[in-house]
Amino acid sequence: MFAALGAWLGMTAGQPIGFEVLGGALGAGAGAGSLALIDGLRARVWLRWLSVNSSEDAPPLAGLWGEVGLRSERALRLRDREIRREQDRLAEFLTAIEASPNGVVMLDASEQIEWCSGMAAEHLGLDVQRDRQQRITNLVRAPAFVSHLHSHNFELPVLIPGPRGRGSISIIVRPYGEGQRLLLTQDVTARERDDATRRDFVANVSHEIRTPLTVLSGFVETMASLPLTEVERTRVLSMMGAQTRRMQALVGDLLVLARLEGSPRPLADAWVPIEQMGAAVEADALGLSAGRHALSFDWGPGLQLAGAEAELQSAVGNLVNNAVRYTPEGGSVTVTTHLRSDGAAEIRVVDTGPGIAPEHLPRLTERFYRVDGSRSRDTGGTGLGLSIVKHVAQRHGGELKISSEIGRGSCFTIVVPAARVRQRSTADATAA
Ligand code: ADP
C-alpha cells in the first residue's frame, strides 16, 4: 500500500515535467523503503519487549505486528500461568512429603543424593543442603545398608542403627528411571522396642510355666514308678499342689494384665467407698499373715473413689499382700489413707520389712522383675503384682510411688487424682 501510494505521489509530482514513469518508480521505492523502516522499528520494539520486560503489558502496535504481539503475549501469559501452576504443584507435593513421618531420598545412577527430605536427613544423619550431590555410601556407612544397596535385591527393608547409634531405622530401596533409586526411611525404634518387650515377655512366661511343670511331671513320674508310703505320698501331693497353685496364680495375673490392657479406662462416675473395698483387702491380709504381723488399717475420712472396684481392690490388695509376704514375722504393716490439700487421695502401705536397694526401685514395676527371685517364688509371688498395681493406678489417672531403704522397710503409695475422689459428705449433699 505504501509503495502504491508512493508511486501515485511520484507520478502526480512528475506529471507537470513529463517524468511520470520515473516519478512513479521513485515514489514506489520511497514508499517501500518507508514501509520497511516502520516495520523494522516495530520489530525492534517488539523484540525489546520480548527480551527485556515481557512480564509487563505488550507495546500497543498497529497492524500485523500488533496482531503478532497480541497472540504472542497471550501464548506467553498462558505458558507463564502453566509454569506457575506446575511450580505450585511441585511445592505442594514436596510439602506433603516433608509432612510425612517417613523420609525420602532420591539417588541418581551413581548413588549421589539428588534430593532428600528433612525427615530422611534426620533418620540418616544427613544435611539436606550440604550433602546434595554427595555419594550416599560415603555418608551412611552402616555395612548392612551399603551391602543392601549393592545387592540389587530390594524385596525386604534393611535395618540400620539410627544416627549416633541410637534407635533403629528401616530403609526400603526402590529402583526407578534409568538406574536411579528411591530410599524410604522410617524410624522403627519404638516398634523394635515393643517387639523385644513382647519376645522377652513370651520367654519369661514360658520359663515361669515350664519350671513348675517340670517339677510336676517329675512328681507324677515318681508316683507312677515308685511304691510310696502314705507319708511320702502326702508330702509329694502337697508339693504338687503348691506347684499347681503357682501356675494358677501366674495364669490369673496374666489374665488380669491382659484384661487391663484390653479394656477401656474405668468410668469416672462409678463411685466406690474405700472402706468397702478395704474390708476385702483386710480379710485377705489377716488370712495371709495368720497372726505373724501387726496389721493396722485406716481407710480415711469416708472417701469414695471413682473407678473399677475390682481393679482398685486388686491393686491395694497386691501392695498389702507384698508387705505381708516380704516382712518377717514380728514386723508391722500399716495402711493409711489421706485426702491431700489438692483433692487427690493417697493410699499408703508401709512395712517394716527388709527394704529395697535404690538401684532396684526404678525397675520394680517391670513384668517379672524380682529383687529376690527365690523369696518371691517361695511366698507365691508371680513377679507381676507391681506391674498390675501401676497399670491400675494409671488407668485411674493416678500413679504408684515407691520409697524404700534397706533395713528400714518400704512405702508404696497409690495416688488417685482429685477428679476421681470425693468425700461421703459431699456425695450426700450432691445426692440430696
Ligand atoms: P512378686 O510377685 O515377686 O512379689 P511384684 O511385682 O509384686 O512381684 O514385686 C516385684 C518385686 O519387688 C518382688 O519380687 C520383691 O523383690 C520386691 N518387693 C515388692 N514389694 C516388696 C516389699 N513390700 N518389700 C520388699 N520387697 C518388695
Short mmCIF file of N, CA and C and ligand atoms in Angstrom, two decimals, residues 253 318-327 349-351 353-356 360 363-373 375-377 379-389 402 404 409-412, ligand 1:
data_model
loop_
_atom_site.label_atom_id
_atom_site.label_comp_id
_atom_site.label_asym_id
_atom_site.label_seq_id
_atom_site.Cartn_x
_atom_site.Cartn_y
_atom_site.Cartn_z
N ASP A 253 -2.76 -63.82 87.16
CA ASP A 253 -2.18 -62.48 87.00
C ASP A 253 -2.03 -62.11 85.52
N ASN A 318 -2.66 -56.21 96.27
CA ASN A 318 -1.31 -56.63 95.87
C ASN A 318 -0.25 -55.99 96.75
N LEU A 319 -0.42 -54.69 97.05
CA LEU A 319 0.58 -53.99 97.88
C LEU A 319 0.59 -54.57 99.29
N VAL A 320 -0.62 -54.79 99.86
CA VAL A 320 -0.70 -55.31 101.23
C VAL A 320 -0.16 -56.74 101.26
N ASN A 321 -0.53 -57.52 100.23
CA ASN A 321 -0.06 -58.89 100.11
C ASN A 321 1.48 -58.94 100.08
N ASN A 322 2.09 -58.05 99.28
CA ASN A 322 3.57 -57.99 99.21
C ASN A 322 4.16 -57.65 100.58
N ALA A 323 3.56 -56.62 101.22
CA ALA A 323 4.10 -56.17 102.51
C ALA A 323 4.09 -57.33 103.51
N VAL A 324 2.99 -58.09 103.52
CA VAL A 324 2.89 -59.22 104.45
C VAL A 324 3.90 -60.30 104.06
N ARG A 325 4.01 -60.59 102.76
CA ARG A 325 4.89 -61.68 102.31
C ARG A 325 6.36 -61.38 102.55
N TYR A 326 6.75 -60.11 102.35
CA TYR A 326 8.19 -59.79 102.46
C TYR A 326 8.61 -59.37 103.87
N THR A 327 7.64 -59.07 104.75
CA THR A 327 8.01 -58.62 106.10
C THR A 327 8.12 -59.84 107.02
N VAL A 349 0.87 -47.95 101.87
CA VAL A 349 1.12 -49.23 102.54
C VAL A 349 2.58 -49.22 103.00
N VAL A 350 2.77 -49.20 104.32
CA VAL A 350 4.12 -49.10 104.88
C VAL A 350 4.43 -50.39 105.64
N ASP A 351 5.64 -50.94 105.42
CA ASP A 351 6.01 -52.14 106.18
C ASP A 351 7.37 -51.97 106.82
N GLY A 353 9.65 -54.32 106.67
CA GLY A 353 10.36 -55.46 106.07
C GLY A 353 11.81 -55.14 105.72
N PRO A 354 12.40 -55.94 104.82
CA PRO A 354 13.84 -55.82 104.54
C PRO A 354 14.23 -54.57 103.75
N GLY A 355 13.25 -53.92 103.15
CA GLY A 355 13.56 -52.76 102.32
C GLY A 355 14.16 -53.17 100.98
N ILE A 356 14.28 -52.21 100.07
CA ILE A 356 14.76 -52.50 98.70
C ILE A 356 15.88 -51.52 98.35
N HIS A 360 17.19 -50.97 92.50
CA HIS A 360 16.07 -51.80 92.02
C HIS A 360 14.78 -51.00 91.84
N ARG A 363 12.99 -50.30 88.49
CA ARG A 363 12.61 -51.45 87.67
C ARG A 363 11.54 -52.35 88.31
N LEU A 364 11.14 -52.00 89.55
CA LEU A 364 10.23 -52.90 90.29
C LEU A 364 8.92 -53.19 89.56
N THR A 365 8.43 -52.20 88.78
CA THR A 365 7.11 -52.39 88.16
C THR A 365 7.22 -53.09 86.79
N GLU A 366 8.44 -53.46 86.38
CA GLU A 366 8.58 -54.24 85.14
C GLU A 366 8.05 -55.64 85.38
N ARG A 367 7.46 -56.21 84.34
CA ARG A 367 6.92 -57.57 84.49
C ARG A 367 8.04 -58.57 84.79
N PHE A 368 7.83 -59.38 85.77
CA PHE A 368 8.74 -60.46 86.19
C PHE A 368 10.04 -59.95 86.81
N TYR A 369 10.11 -58.63 87.10
CA TYR A 369 11.33 -58.15 87.77
C TYR A 369 11.22 -58.47 89.26
N ARG A 370 12.22 -59.16 89.77
CA ARG A 370 12.22 -59.51 91.19
C ARG A 370 13.57 -59.16 91.79
N VAL A 371 13.54 -58.66 93.02
CA VAL A 371 14.81 -58.36 93.69
C VAL A 371 15.41 -59.68 94.17
N ASP A 372 14.54 -60.49 94.78
CA ASP A 372 14.99 -61.79 95.30
C ASP A 372 14.04 -62.85 94.75
N GLY A 373 14.47 -63.50 93.67
CA GLY A 373 13.61 -64.44 92.94
C GLY A 373 13.09 -65.56 93.79
N ARG A 375 12.85 -65.78 97.09
CA ARG A 375 11.93 -65.33 98.16
C ARG A 375 10.54 -65.07 97.55
N SER A 376 10.55 -64.45 96.36
CA SER A 376 9.27 -64.15 95.70
C SER A 376 8.51 -65.44 95.41
N ARG A 377 9.20 -66.41 94.79
CA ARG A 377 8.51 -67.65 94.40
C ARG A 377 8.09 -68.47 95.61
N THR A 379 7.16 -67.47 98.36
CA THR A 379 5.98 -66.91 99.05
C THR A 379 4.80 -66.78 98.08
N GLY A 380 4.92 -67.42 96.92
CA GLY A 380 3.77 -67.45 95.98
C GLY A 380 3.71 -66.26 95.06
N GLY A 381 4.84 -65.54 94.90
CA GLY A 381 4.84 -64.36 94.01
C GLY A 381 4.92 -64.75 92.54
N THR A 382 4.32 -63.92 91.70
CA THR A 382 4.37 -64.20 90.26
C THR A 382 5.31 -63.23 89.54
N GLY A 383 5.72 -62.18 90.23
CA GLY A 383 6.57 -61.17 89.59
C GLY A 383 5.75 -60.19 88.76
N LEU A 384 4.41 -60.28 88.88
CA LEU A 384 3.56 -59.41 88.08
C LEU A 384 2.77 -58.41 88.92
N GLY A 385 2.83 -58.60 90.28
CA GLY A 385 1.98 -57.80 91.18
C GLY A 385 2.13 -56.30 90.99
N LEU A 386 3.37 -55.80 91.03
CA LEU A 386 3.54 -54.34 90.99
C LEU A 386 3.22 -53.77 89.60
N SER A 387 3.42 -54.59 88.54
CA SER A 387 3.05 -54.03 87.23
C SER A 387 1.53 -53.93 87.12
N ILE A 388 0.81 -54.83 87.80
CA ILE A 388 -0.66 -54.72 87.83
C ILE A 388 -1.06 -53.44 88.59
N VAL A 389 -0.38 -53.22 89.74
CA VAL A 389 -0.71 -52.03 90.56
C VAL A 389 -0.48 -50.75 89.75
N ILE A 402 7.01 -45.26 95.00
CA ILE A 402 7.70 -46.24 95.85
C ILE A 402 8.89 -45.57 96.53
N SER A 404 11.89 -46.68 99.61
CA SER A 404 12.32 -47.79 100.45
C SER A 404 13.77 -47.60 100.86
N GLY A 409 12.53 -50.90 105.79
CA GLY A 409 11.17 -51.14 105.30
C GLY A 409 10.86 -50.36 104.02
N SER A 410 9.62 -50.50 103.56
CA SER A 410 9.22 -49.90 102.28
C SER A 410 7.90 -49.16 102.42
N CYS A 411 7.68 -48.23 101.50
CA CYS A 411 6.41 -47.48 101.48
C CYS A 411 5.93 -47.42 100.03
N PHE A 412 4.78 -48.02 99.77
CA PHE A 412 4.17 -48.00 98.44
C PHE A 412 2.91 -47.15 98.51
P1 ADP B 1 6.26 -60.64 93.28
O1 ADP B 1 5.12 -61.48 92.89
O2 ADP B 1 7.58 -61.27 93.03
O3 ADP B 1 6.12 -60.12 94.68
P2 ADP B 1 5.84 -57.92 92.48
O4 ADP B 1 5.72 -57.33 91.13
O5 ADP B 1 4.70 -57.78 93.41
O6 ADP B 1 6.23 -59.42 92.27
O7 ADP B 1 7.11 -57.28 93.17
C1 ADP B 1 8.32 -57.21 92.47
C2 ADP B 1 9.50 -57.36 93.42
O8 ADP B 1 9.55 -56.23 94.30
C3 ADP B 1 9.37 -58.53 94.33
O9 ADP B 1 9.87 -59.69 93.74
C4 ADP B 1 10.20 -58.12 95.53
O10 ADP B 1 11.56 -58.40 95.27
C5 ADP B 1 10.03 -56.61 95.55
N1 ADP B 1 9.03 -56.17 96.57
C6 ADP B 1 7.74 -55.88 96.35
N2 ADP B 1 7.13 -55.48 97.47
C7 ADP B 1 8.09 -55.52 98.44
C8 ADP B 1 8.09 -55.20 99.84
N3 ADP B 1 6.99 -54.78 100.45
N4 ADP B 1 9.25 -55.35 100.49
C9 ADP B 1 10.36 -55.78 99.89
N5 ADP B 1 10.43 -56.09 98.57
C10 ADP B 1 9.30 -55.96 97.86
#
